[in-house]
């Protein structure tokens, strides 16, 4: 794997977990020499995503959308500009406890099934889980809001008649 992984997440020890700092470095371009495409999958529900999300994250929270994006339409993603670089996919949900890991495992299993005749080949070998999820990333990096898209709430003004 090209990103530094942490093995402190005992619940998801089968997954490659990265820290919020590593994701911030990815977003800031520190790994551009290794990454051709960075895809962030936010597995939270739409109302959570719309309340604020990591810059460039895709809100995908169903298995059907995972299949559509990564398997049905994989040619769009797999077109690489630089054959020496990798496609990196980072999953998360609010805490990266259930939904994010579940979606990552689902994609990995579907990828394995699609490549069963070419083992160990995978379309997406670089799958990662954001340790601590959106909550940890936001807590550690909200000072620098350039990493976030925040929903702006427009307040209605009550004008006197």
mmCIF file of C-alpha atoms in Angstrom:
data_model
loop_
_atom_site.group_PDB
_atom_site.id
_atom_site.type_symbol
_atom_site.label_atom_id
_atom_site.label_comp_id
_atom_site.label_asym_id
_atom_site.label_seq_id
_atom_site.Cartn_x
_atom_site.Cartn_y
_atom_site.Cartn_z
ATOM 1 C CA UNK A 1 0.000 0.000 0.000
ATOM 2 C CA UNK A 2 1.152 3.473 -0.793
ATOM 3 C CA UNK A 3 -0.351 5.322 2.190
ATOM 4 C CA UNK A 4 0.930 4.832 5.735
ATOM 5 C CA UNK A 5 -1.533 2.677 7.658
ATOM 6 C CA UNK A 6 -2.208 2.494 11.347
ATOM 7 C CA UNK A 7 -2.964 -0.751 13.104
ATOM 8 C CA UNK A 8 -4.558 0.736 16.200
ATOM 9 C CA UNK A 9 -8.115 -0.030 15.039
ATOM 10 C CA UNK A 10 -8.714 -3.463 16.558
ATOM 11 C CA UNK A 11 -12.340 -3.592 15.427
ATOM 12 C CA UNK A 12 -11.306 -3.299 11.787
ATOM 13 C CA UNK A 13 -7.878 -4.924 11.841
ATOM 14 C CA UNK A 14 -8.634 -6.546 8.468
ATOM 15 C CA UNK A 15 -8.813 -3.107 6.817
ATOM 16 C CA UNK A 16 -6.103 -0.617 5.910
ATOM 17 C CA UNK A 17 -6.794 2.343 8.177
ATOM 18 C CA UNK A 18 -5.321 5.802 7.734
ATOM 19 C CA UNK A 19 -5.256 8.686 10.180
ATOM 20 C CA UNK A 20 -7.017 12.007 9.654
ATOM 21 C CA UNK A 21 -3.534 13.532 9.221
ATOM 22 C CA UNK A 22 -2.811 11.203 6.297
ATOM 23 C CA UNK A 23 -6.088 12.159 4.615
ATOM 24 C CA UNK A 24 -5.295 15.848 5.118
ATOM 25 C CA UNK A 25 -1.920 15.286 3.460
ATOM 26 C CA UNK A 26 -3.651 13.531 0.540
ATOM 27 C CA UNK A 27 -6.007 16.491 0.125
ATOM 28 C CA UNK A 28 -3.090 18.915 0.314
ATOM 29 C CA UNK A 29 -1.257 17.060 -2.465
ATOM 30 C CA UNK A 30 1.582 15.498 -0.446
ATOM 31 C CA UNK A 31 1.018 12.136 -2.153
ATOM 32 C CA UNK A 32 0.388 13.442 -5.677
ATOM 33 C CA UNK A 33 3.561 11.733 -6.855
ATOM 34 C CA UNK A 34 1.906 8.385 -5.959
ATOM 35 C CA UNK A 35 -1.812 9.042 -6.493
ATOM 36 C CA UNK A 36 -3.460 9.388 -9.882
ATOM 37 C CA UNK A 37 -6.997 9.668 -8.495
ATOM 38 C CA UNK A 38 -8.149 10.223 -4.928
ATOM 39 C CA UNK A 39 -11.753 9.179 -4.303
ATOM 40 C CA UNK A 40 -13.333 9.800 -0.911
ATOM 41 C CA UNK A 41 -16.523 7.899 -0.147
ATOM 42 C CA UNK A 42 -18.680 9.406 2.575
ATOM 43 C CA UNK A 43 -21.067 6.616 3.622
ATOM 44 C CA UNK A 44 -23.143 8.797 5.911
ATOM 45 C CA UNK A 45 -26.791 9.483 5.177
ATOM 46 C CA UNK A 46 -27.541 12.438 2.870
ATOM 47 C CA UNK A 47 -28.754 14.680 5.684
ATOM 48 C CA UNK A 48 -25.435 14.144 7.491
ATOM 49 C CA UNK A 49 -23.417 14.749 4.319
ATOM 50 C CA UNK A 50 -25.385 17.893 3.468
ATOM 51 C CA UNK A 51 -24.660 19.272 6.940
ATOM 52 C CA UNK A 52 -20.961 19.332 6.038
ATOM 53 C CA UNK A 53 -18.463 17.016 4.408
ATOM 54 C CA UNK A 54 -14.843 16.584 3.421
ATOM 55 C CA UNK A 55 -13.926 18.431 0.243
ATOM 56 C CA UNK A 56 -14.451 16.316 -2.920
ATOM 57 C CA UNK A 57 -16.163 13.457 -1.026
ATOM 58 C CA UNK A 58 -18.856 11.458 -2.830
ATOM 59 C CA UNK A 59 -21.953 10.657 -0.780
ATOM 60 C CA UNK A 60 -22.485 6.957 -1.461
ATOM 61 C CA UNK A 61 -24.378 5.050 1.199
ATOM 62 C CA UNK A 62 -25.947 2.104 -0.677
ATOM 63 C CA UNK A 63 -24.424 -1.043 -2.109
ATOM 64 C CA UNK A 64 -26.226 -0.379 -5.387
ATOM 65 C CA UNK A 65 -24.406 2.947 -5.798
ATOM 66 C CA UNK A 66 -21.071 1.270 -4.979
ATOM 67 C CA UNK A 67 -21.700 -1.278 -7.746
ATOM 68 C CA UNK A 68 -22.805 1.447 -10.163
ATOM 69 C CA UNK A 69 -19.818 3.719 -9.546
ATOM 70 C CA UNK A 70 -17.016 1.206 -9.181
ATOM 71 C CA UNK A 71 -18.081 -1.824 -11.214
ATOM 72 C CA UNK A 72 -20.787 -0.908 -13.745
ATOM 73 C CA UNK A 73 -19.026 2.332 -14.756
ATOM 74 C CA UNK A 74 -15.496 1.314 -13.776
ATOM 75 C CA UNK A 75 -13.957 2.392 -17.096
ATOM 76 C CA UNK A 76 -14.452 6.038 -16.132
ATOM 77 C CA UNK A 77 -12.566 5.553 -12.865
ATOM 78 C CA UNK A 78 -9.940 3.167 -14.171
ATOM 79 C CA UNK A 79 -8.813 5.571 -16.914
ATOM 80 C CA UNK A 80 -5.510 6.662 -15.500
ATOM 81 C CA UNK A 81 -3.429 9.556 -16.665
ATOM 82 C CA UNK A 82 -0.246 8.140 -15.191
ATOM 83 C CA UNK A 83 0.173 4.359 -15.257
ATOM 84 C CA UNK A 84 2.815 4.534 -12.509
ATOM 85 C CA UNK A 85 0.379 6.092 -10.035
ATOM 86 C CA UNK A 86 -2.517 4.482 -8.159
ATOM 87 C CA UNK A 87 -6.213 5.049 -7.662
ATOM 88 C CA UNK A 88 -6.810 5.537 -3.936
ATOM 89 C CA UNK A 89 -10.278 5.124 -2.417
ATOM 90 C CA UNK A 90 -10.889 6.222 1.168
ATOM 91 C CA UNK A 91 -14.114 5.287 2.946
ATOM 92 C CA UNK A 92 -15.586 6.852 6.051
ATOM 93 C CA UNK A 93 -18.835 7.467 7.882
ATOM 94 C CA UNK A 94 -19.418 9.487 11.046
ATOM 95 C CA UNK A 95 -17.084 7.383 13.228
ATOM 96 C CA UNK A 96 -15.865 4.790 10.667
ATOM 97 C CA UNK A 97 -17.389 2.201 12.905
ATOM 98 C CA UNK A 98 -20.111 0.517 10.828
ATOM 99 C CA UNK A 99 -21.256 2.043 7.532
ATOM 100 C CA UNK A 100 -17.857 3.054 6.126
ATOM 101 C CA UNK A 101 -16.164 -0.271 6.924
ATOM 102 C CA UNK A 102 -19.179 -2.190 5.630
ATOM 103 C CA UNK A 103 -19.113 -0.357 2.283
ATOM 104 C CA UNK A 104 -15.339 -0.846 1.975
ATOM 105 C CA UNK A 105 -15.652 -4.590 2.618
ATOM 106 C CA UNK A 106 -18.540 -4.796 0.150
ATOM 107 C CA UNK A 107 -16.467 -3.167 -2.610
ATOM 108 C CA UNK A 108 -13.478 -5.390 -1.810
ATOM 109 C CA UNK A 109 -15.664 -8.534 -2.009
ATOM 110 C CA UNK A 110 -17.280 -7.421 -5.271
ATOM 111 C CA UNK A 111 -13.844 -6.596 -6.709
ATOM 112 C CA UNK A 112 -12.526 -10.041 -5.682
ATOM 113 C CA UNK A 113 -15.552 -11.730 -7.275
ATOM 114 C CA UNK A 114 -15.145 -9.771 -10.516
ATOM 115 C CA UNK A 115 -11.471 -10.809 -10.669
ATOM 116 C CA UNK A 116 -11.793 -14.377 -9.355
ATOM 117 C CA UNK A 117 -10.246 -15.806 -12.548
ATOM 118 C CA UNK A 118 -7.265 -13.445 -12.268
ATOM 119 C CA UNK A 119 -6.386 -13.724 -8.555
ATOM 120 C CA UNK A 120 -4.752 -11.710 -6.960
ATOM 121 C CA UNK A 121 -5.559 -8.945 -9.482
ATOM 122 C CA UNK A 122 -7.982 -6.262 -8.287
ATOM 123 C CA UNK A 123 -9.431 -3.196 -9.963
ATOM 124 C CA UNK A 124 -9.012 -1.267 -6.699
ATOM 125 C CA UNK A 125 -6.120 -2.538 -4.571
ATOM 126 C CA UNK A 126 -5.755 0.763 -2.672
ATOM 127 C CA UNK A 127 -8.796 0.820 -0.361
ATOM 128 C CA UNK A 128 -8.540 2.589 2.983
ATOM 129 C CA UNK A 129 -10.714 3.411 5.988
ATOM 130 C CA UNK A 130 -10.448 6.816 7.658
ATOM 131 C CA UNK A 131 -9.802 6.061 11.310
ATOM 132 C CA UNK A 132 -12.292 7.826 13.571
ATOM 133 C CA UNK A 133 -14.400 8.896 10.577
ATOM 134 C CA UNK A 134 -15.685 12.334 9.750
ATOM 135 C CA UNK A 135 -15.893 13.239 13.426
ATOM 136 C CA UNK A 136 -12.154 12.704 14.030
ATOM 137 C CA UNK A 137 -11.191 14.451 10.797
ATOM 138 C CA UNK A 138 -13.399 17.432 11.587
ATOM 139 C CA UNK A 139 -12.122 17.690 15.173
ATOM 140 C CA UNK A 140 -8.493 17.639 14.050
ATOM 141 C CA UNK A 141 -8.753 19.778 10.923
ATOM 142 C CA UNK A 142 -11.708 22.148 11.311
ATOM 143 C CA UNK A 143 -9.367 25.042 12.093
ATOM 144 C CA UNK A 144 -8.354 24.862 8.451
ATOM 145 C CA UNK A 145 -11.791 24.797 6.827
ATOM 146 C CA UNK A 146 -10.271 24.527 3.347
ATOM 147 C CA UNK A 147 -10.752 20.740 3.720
ATOM 148 C CA UNK A 148 -14.514 21.046 4.246
ATOM 149 C CA UNK A 149 -17.676 21.954 2.444
ATOM 150 C CA UNK A 150 -20.075 23.360 4.993
ATOM 151 C CA UNK A 151 -23.741 23.971 4.385
ATOM 152 C CA UNK A 152 -24.659 27.610 4.794
ATOM 153 C CA UNK A 153 -27.929 28.259 6.507
ATOM 154 C CA UNK A 154 -29.860 31.206 5.159
ATOM 155 C CA UNK A 155 -31.920 32.917 7.798
ATOM 156 C CA UNK A 156 -35.210 34.504 6.849
ATOM 157 C CA UNK A 157 -35.435 38.105 7.844
ATOM 158 C CA UNK A 158 -38.682 39.264 9.314
ATOM 159 C CA UNK A 159 -39.328 42.702 7.933
ATOM 160 C CA UNK A 160 -41.944 44.894 9.530
ATOM 161 C CA UNK A 161 -44.984 45.525 7.322
#
